[in-house]
PDB file of C-alpha atoms in Angstrom:
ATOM      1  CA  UNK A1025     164.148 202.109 -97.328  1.00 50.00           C
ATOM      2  CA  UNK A1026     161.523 203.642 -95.409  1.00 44.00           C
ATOM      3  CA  UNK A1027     161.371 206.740 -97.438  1.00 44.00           C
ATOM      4  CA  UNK A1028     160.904 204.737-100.631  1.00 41.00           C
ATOM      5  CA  UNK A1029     158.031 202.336 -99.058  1.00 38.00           C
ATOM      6  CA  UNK A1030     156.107 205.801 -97.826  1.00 41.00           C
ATOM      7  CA  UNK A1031     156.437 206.990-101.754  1.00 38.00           C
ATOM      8  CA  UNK A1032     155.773 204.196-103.166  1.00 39.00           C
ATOM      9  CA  UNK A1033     152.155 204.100-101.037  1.00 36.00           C
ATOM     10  CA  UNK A1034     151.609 207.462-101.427  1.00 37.00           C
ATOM     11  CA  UNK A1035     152.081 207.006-105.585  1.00 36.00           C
ATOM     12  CA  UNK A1036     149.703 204.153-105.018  1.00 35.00           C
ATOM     13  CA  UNK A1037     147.304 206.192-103.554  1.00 39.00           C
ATOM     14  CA  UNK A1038     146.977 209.232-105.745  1.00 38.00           C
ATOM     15  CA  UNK A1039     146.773 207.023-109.188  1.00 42.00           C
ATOM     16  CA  UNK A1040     144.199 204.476-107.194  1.00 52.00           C
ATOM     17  CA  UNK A1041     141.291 204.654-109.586  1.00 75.00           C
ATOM     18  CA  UNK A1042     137.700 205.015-108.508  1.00 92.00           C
ATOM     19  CA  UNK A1043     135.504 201.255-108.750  1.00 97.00           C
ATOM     20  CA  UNK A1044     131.957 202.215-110.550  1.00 98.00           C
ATOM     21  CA  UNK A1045     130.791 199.089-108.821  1.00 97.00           C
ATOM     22  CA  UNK A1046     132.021 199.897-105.420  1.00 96.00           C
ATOM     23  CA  UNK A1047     129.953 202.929-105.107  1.00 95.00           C
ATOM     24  CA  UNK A1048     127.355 203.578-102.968  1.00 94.00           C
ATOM     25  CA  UNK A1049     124.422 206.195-104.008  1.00 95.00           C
ATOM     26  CA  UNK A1050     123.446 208.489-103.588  1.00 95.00           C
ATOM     27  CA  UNK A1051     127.067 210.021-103.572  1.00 96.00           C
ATOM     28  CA  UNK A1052     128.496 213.250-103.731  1.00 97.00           C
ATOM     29  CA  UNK A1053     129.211 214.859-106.386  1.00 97.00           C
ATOM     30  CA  UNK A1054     132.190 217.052-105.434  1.00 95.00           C
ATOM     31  CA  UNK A1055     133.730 213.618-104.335  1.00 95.00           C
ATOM     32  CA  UNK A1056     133.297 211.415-107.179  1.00 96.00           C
ATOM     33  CA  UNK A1057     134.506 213.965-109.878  1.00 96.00           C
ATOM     34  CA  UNK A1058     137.072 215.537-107.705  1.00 94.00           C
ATOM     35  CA  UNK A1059     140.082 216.486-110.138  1.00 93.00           C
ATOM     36  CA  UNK A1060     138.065 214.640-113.295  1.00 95.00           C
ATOM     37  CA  UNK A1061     138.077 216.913-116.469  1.00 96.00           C
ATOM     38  CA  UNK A1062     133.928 216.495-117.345  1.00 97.00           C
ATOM     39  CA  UNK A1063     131.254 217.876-119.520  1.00 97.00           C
ATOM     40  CA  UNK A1064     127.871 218.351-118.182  1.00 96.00           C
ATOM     41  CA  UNK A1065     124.481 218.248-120.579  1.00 95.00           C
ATOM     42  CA  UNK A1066     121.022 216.827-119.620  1.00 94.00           C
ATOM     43  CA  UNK A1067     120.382 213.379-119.674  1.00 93.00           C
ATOM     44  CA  UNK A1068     118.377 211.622-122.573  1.00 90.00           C
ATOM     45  CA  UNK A1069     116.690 209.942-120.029  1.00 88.00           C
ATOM     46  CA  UNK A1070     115.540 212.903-118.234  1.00 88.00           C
ATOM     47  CA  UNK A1071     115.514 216.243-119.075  1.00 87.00           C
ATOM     48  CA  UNK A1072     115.659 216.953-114.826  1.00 88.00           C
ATOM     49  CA  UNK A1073     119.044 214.591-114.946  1.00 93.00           C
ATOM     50  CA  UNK A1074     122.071 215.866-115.175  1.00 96.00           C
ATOM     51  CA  UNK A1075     124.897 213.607-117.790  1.00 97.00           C
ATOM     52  CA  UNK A1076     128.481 214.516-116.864  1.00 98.00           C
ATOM     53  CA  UNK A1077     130.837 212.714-119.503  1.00 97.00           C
ATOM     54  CA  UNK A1078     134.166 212.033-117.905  1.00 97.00           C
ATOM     55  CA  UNK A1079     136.896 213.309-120.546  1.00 95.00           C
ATOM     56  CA  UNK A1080     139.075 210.296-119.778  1.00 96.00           C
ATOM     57  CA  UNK A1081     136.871 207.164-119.563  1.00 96.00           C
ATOM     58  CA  UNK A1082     139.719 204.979-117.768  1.00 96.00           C
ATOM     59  CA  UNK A1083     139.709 207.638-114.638  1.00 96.00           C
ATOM     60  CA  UNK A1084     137.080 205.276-113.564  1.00 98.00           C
ATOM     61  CA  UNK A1085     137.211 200.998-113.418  1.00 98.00           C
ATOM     62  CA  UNK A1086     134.334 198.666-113.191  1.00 98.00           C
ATOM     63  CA  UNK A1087     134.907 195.506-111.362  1.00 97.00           C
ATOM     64  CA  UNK A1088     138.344 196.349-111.976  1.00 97.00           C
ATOM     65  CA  UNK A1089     138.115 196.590-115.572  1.00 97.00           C
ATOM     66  CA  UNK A1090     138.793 199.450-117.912  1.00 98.00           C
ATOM     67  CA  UNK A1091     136.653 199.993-121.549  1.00 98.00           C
ATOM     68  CA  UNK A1092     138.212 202.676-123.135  1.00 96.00           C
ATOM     69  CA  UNK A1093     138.641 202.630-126.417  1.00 94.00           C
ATOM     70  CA  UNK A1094     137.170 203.707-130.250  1.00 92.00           C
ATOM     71  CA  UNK A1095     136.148 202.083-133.651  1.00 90.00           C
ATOM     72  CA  UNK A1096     138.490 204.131-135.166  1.00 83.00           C
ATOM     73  CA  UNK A1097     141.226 206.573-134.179  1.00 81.00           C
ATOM     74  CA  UNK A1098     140.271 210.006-133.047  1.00 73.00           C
ATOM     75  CA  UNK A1099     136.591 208.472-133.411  1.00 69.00           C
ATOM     76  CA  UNK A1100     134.557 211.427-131.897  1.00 68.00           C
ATOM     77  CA  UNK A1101     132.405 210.679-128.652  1.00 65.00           C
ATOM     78  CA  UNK A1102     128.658 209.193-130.106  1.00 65.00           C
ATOM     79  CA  UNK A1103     129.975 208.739-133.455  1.00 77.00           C
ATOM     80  CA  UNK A1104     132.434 205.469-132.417  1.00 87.00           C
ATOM     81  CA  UNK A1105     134.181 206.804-129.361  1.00 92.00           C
ATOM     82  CA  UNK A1106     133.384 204.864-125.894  1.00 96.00           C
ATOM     83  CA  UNK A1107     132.166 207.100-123.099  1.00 96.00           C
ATOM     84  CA  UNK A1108     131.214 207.239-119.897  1.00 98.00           C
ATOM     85  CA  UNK A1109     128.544 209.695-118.125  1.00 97.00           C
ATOM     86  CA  UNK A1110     127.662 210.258-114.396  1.00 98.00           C
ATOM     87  CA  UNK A1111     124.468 210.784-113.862  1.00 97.00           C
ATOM     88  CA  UNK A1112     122.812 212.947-110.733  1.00 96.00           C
ATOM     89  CA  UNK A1113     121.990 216.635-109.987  1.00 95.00           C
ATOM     90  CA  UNK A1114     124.313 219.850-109.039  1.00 95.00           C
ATOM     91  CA  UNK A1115     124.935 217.640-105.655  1.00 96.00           C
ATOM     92  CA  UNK A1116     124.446 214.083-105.975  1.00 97.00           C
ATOM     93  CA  UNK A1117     125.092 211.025-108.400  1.00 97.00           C
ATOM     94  CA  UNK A1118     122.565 208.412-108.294  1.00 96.00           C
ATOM     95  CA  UNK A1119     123.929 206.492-111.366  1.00 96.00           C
ATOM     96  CA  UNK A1120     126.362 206.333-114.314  1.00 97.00           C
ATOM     97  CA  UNK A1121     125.737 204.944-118.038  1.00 97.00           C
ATOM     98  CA  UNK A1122     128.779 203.332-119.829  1.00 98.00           C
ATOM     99  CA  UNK A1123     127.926 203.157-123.594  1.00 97.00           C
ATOM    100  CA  UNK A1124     130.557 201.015-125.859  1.00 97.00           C
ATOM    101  CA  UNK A1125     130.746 201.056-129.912  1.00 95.00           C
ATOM    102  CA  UNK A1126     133.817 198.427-129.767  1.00 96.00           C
ATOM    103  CA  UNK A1127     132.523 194.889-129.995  1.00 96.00           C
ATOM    104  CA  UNK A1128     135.281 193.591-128.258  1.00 97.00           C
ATOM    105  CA  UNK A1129     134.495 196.008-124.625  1.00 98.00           C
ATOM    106  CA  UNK A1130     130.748 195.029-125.268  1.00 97.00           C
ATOM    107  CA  UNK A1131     131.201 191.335-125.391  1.00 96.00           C
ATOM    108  CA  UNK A1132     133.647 191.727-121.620  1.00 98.00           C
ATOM    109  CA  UNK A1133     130.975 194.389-121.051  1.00 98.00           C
ATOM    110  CA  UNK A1134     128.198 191.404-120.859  1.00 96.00           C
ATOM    111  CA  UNK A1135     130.388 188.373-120.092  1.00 97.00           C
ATOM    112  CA  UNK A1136     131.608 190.519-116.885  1.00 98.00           C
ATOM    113  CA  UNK A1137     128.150 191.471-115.632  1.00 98.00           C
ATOM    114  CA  UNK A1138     127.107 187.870-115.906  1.00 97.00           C
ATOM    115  CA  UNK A1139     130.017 186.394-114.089  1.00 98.00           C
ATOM    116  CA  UNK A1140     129.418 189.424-111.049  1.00 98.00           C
ATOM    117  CA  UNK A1141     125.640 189.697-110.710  1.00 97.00           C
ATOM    118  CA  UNK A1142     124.642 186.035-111.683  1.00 96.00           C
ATOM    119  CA  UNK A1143     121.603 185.120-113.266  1.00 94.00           C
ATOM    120  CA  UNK A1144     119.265 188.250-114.294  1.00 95.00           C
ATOM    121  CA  UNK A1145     116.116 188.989-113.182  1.00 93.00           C
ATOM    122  CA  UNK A1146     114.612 189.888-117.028  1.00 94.00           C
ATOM    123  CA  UNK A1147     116.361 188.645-119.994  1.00 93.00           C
ATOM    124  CA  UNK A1148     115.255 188.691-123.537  1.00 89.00           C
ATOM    125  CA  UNK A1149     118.074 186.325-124.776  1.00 82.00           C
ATOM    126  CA  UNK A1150     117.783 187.759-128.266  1.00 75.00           C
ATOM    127  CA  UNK A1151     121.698 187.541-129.956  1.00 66.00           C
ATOM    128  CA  UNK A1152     120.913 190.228-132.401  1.00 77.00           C
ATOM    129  CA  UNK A1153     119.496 192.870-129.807  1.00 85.00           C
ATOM    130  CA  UNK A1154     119.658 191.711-126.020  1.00 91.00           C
ATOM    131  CA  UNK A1155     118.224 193.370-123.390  1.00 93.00           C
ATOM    132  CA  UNK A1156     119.433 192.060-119.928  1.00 95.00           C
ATOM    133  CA  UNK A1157     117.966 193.601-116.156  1.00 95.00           C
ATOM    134  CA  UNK A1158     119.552 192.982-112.761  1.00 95.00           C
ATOM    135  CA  UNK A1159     118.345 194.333-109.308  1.00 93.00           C
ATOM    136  CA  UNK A1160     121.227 194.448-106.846  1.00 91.00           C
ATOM    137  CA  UNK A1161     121.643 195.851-103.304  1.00 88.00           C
ATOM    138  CA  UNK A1162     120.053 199.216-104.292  1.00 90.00           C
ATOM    139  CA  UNK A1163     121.253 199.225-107.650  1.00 94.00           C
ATOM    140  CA  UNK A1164     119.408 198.602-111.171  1.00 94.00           C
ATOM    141  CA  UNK A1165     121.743 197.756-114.095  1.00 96.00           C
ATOM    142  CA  UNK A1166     119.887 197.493-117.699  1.00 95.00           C
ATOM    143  CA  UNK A1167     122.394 196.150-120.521  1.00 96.00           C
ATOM    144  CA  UNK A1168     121.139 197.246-124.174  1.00 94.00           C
ATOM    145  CA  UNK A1169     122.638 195.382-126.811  1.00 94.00           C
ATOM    146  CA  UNK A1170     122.988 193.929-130.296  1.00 93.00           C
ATOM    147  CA  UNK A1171     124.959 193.909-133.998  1.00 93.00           C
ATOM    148  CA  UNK A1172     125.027 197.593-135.267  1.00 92.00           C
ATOM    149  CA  UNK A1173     127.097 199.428-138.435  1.00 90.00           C
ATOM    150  CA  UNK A1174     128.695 202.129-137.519  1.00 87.00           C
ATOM    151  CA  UNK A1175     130.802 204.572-139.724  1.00 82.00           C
ATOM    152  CA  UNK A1176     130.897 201.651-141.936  1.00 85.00           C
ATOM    153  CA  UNK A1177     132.040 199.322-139.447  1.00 86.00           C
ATOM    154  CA  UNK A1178     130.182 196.326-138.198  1.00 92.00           C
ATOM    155  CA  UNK A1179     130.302 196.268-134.433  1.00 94.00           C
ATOM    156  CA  UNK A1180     128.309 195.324-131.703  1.00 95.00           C
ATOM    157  CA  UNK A1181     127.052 198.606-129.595  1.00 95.00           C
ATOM    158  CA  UNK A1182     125.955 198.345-125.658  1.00 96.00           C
ATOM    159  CA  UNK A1183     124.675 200.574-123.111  1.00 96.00           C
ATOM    160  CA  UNK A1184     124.519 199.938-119.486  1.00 97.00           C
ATOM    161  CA  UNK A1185     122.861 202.049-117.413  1.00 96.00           C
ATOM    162  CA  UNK A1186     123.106 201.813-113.994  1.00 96.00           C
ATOM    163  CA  UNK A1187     120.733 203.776-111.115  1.00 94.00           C
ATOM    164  CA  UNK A1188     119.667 204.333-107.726  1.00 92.00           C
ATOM    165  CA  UNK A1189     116.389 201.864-106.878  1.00 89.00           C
ATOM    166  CA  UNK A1190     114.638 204.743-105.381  1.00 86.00           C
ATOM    167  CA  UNK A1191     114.409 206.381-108.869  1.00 85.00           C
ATOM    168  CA  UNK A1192     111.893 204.441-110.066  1.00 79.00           C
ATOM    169  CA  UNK A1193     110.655 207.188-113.078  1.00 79.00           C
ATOM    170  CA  UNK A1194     113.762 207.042-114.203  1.00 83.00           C
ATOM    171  CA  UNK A1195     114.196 203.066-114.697  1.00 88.00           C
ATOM    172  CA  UNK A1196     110.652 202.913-115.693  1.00 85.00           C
ATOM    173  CA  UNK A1197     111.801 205.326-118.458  1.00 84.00           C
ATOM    174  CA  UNK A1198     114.825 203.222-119.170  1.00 86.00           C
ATOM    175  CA  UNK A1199     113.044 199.996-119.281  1.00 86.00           C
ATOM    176  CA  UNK A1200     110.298 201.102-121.639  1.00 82.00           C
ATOM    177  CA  UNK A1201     111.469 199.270-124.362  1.00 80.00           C
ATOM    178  CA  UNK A1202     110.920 195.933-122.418  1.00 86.00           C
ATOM    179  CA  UNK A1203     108.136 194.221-120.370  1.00 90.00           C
ATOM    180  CA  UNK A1204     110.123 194.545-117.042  1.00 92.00           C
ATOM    181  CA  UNK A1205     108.489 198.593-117.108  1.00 91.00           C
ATOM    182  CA  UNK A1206     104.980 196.863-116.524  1.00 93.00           C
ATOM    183  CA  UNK A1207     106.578 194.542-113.836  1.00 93.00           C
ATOM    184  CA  UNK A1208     108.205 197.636-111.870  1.00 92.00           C
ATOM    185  CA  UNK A1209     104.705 199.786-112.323  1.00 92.00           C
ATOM    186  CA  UNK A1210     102.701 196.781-111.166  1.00 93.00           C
ATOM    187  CA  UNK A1211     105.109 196.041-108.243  1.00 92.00           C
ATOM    188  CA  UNK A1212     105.456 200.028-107.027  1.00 90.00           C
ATOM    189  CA  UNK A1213     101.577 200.309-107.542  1.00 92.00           C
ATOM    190  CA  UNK A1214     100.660 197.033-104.930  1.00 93.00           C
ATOM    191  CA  UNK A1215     103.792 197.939-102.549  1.00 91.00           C
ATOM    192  CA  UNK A1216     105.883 194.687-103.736  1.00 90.00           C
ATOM    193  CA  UNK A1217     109.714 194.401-102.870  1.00 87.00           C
ATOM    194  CA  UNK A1218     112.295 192.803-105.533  1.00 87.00           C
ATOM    195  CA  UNK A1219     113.400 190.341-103.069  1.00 86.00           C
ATOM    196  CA  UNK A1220     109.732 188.905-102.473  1.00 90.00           C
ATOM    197  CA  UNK A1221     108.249 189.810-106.237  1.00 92.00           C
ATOM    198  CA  UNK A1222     110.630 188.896-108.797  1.00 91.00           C
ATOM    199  CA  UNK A1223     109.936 189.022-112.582  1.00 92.00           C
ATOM    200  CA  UNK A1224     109.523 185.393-112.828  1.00 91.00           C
ATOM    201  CA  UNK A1225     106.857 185.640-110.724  1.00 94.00           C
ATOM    202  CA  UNK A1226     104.812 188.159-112.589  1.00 94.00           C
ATOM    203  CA  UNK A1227     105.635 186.786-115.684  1.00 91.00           C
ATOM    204  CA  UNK A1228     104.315 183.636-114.565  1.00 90.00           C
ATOM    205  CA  UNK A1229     100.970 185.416-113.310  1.00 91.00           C
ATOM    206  CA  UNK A1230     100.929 187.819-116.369  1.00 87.00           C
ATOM    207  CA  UNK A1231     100.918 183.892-118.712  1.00 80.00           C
TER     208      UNK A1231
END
């Protein structure tokens, strides 16, 4: 009996999945992609960043949740295929970037982040192309999405990309679309924090 309780914990631990959310940054990365079959490219966000795209996207949860999956089968990766991509330098991650074509993942995708990080601090609240911002404990996470075709197929596409505060050219870059990049270059220019400047507040100065 003891025997098979000492397995059965030590089965637990080697298949215990790594929580995206858990993790602190900046982390190591020989620990986080220890035994995980990757690809490495630069980043689209940065030419400086580093994008390792983890073969098997359900080595990794998020809040517990998993978001594999494809439009169609043997979709290839950017062409309908979910993926996920670490993002850091030859020693550390400072951020990952989960991008979904399946509408299904996309809608838990956004109904998850809203139930876990509450209200946002910049949301456009458009249906057909939505572009939601939190700020939490160190973290950035900017949700991209809206209604796209893809190989034929009418979907809706996300991207979350999630980074390290303290890289602040890098979420500047990956808010550029929105007016939250003039918020975080107003509040790093006059020294502001999150907690004491939200959006709402410059907003409401801005109008």
């Amino acid at each position: 009996m003891f025997l098979l309780l000492i397995m059965s914990l030590f089965i637990s631990c080697s298949t215990a999945k790594e929580d995206l959310s858990a993790i602190l940054f900046p982390v190591k990365k020989e620990k986080i992609l220890n035994n995980i079959v990757y690809t490495e490219k630069k980043s689209i966000l940065d030419e400086n960043l580093t994008a390792y795209q983890v073969k098997d996207m359900n080595s990794f949860s998020f809040y517990g949740q998993y978001f594999a999956n494809e439009l169609k089968s043997n979709a290839a990766t950017y062409a309908g295929k979910n993926y996920l991509e670490l993002l850091g330098d030859s020693k550390d991650i400072n951020g990952y970037k989960i991008h979904l074509y399946t509408r299904k993942e996309s809608e838990k995708m956004e109904k998850l982040l809203l139930e876990k990080l509450g209200k946002p601090a910049f949301d456009t609240g458009n249906e057909v192309e939505r572009n939601i911002i939190w700020e939490k404990s160190g973290k950035i996470f900017i949700l991209n999405n809206g209604n796209a075709e893809i190989q034929g197929e009418k979907t809706k596409e996300s991207d979350l990309i999630c980074l390290n505060t303290n890289f602040t050219t890098l979420i500047i870059n990956a808010t550029q679309t929105t007016k939250y990049s003039e918020y975080l270059k107003f509040r790093i220019k006059n020294n502001k924090k999150v907690e004491s400047y939200p959006y709402s507040l410059y907003d409401k100065e801005e109008n």
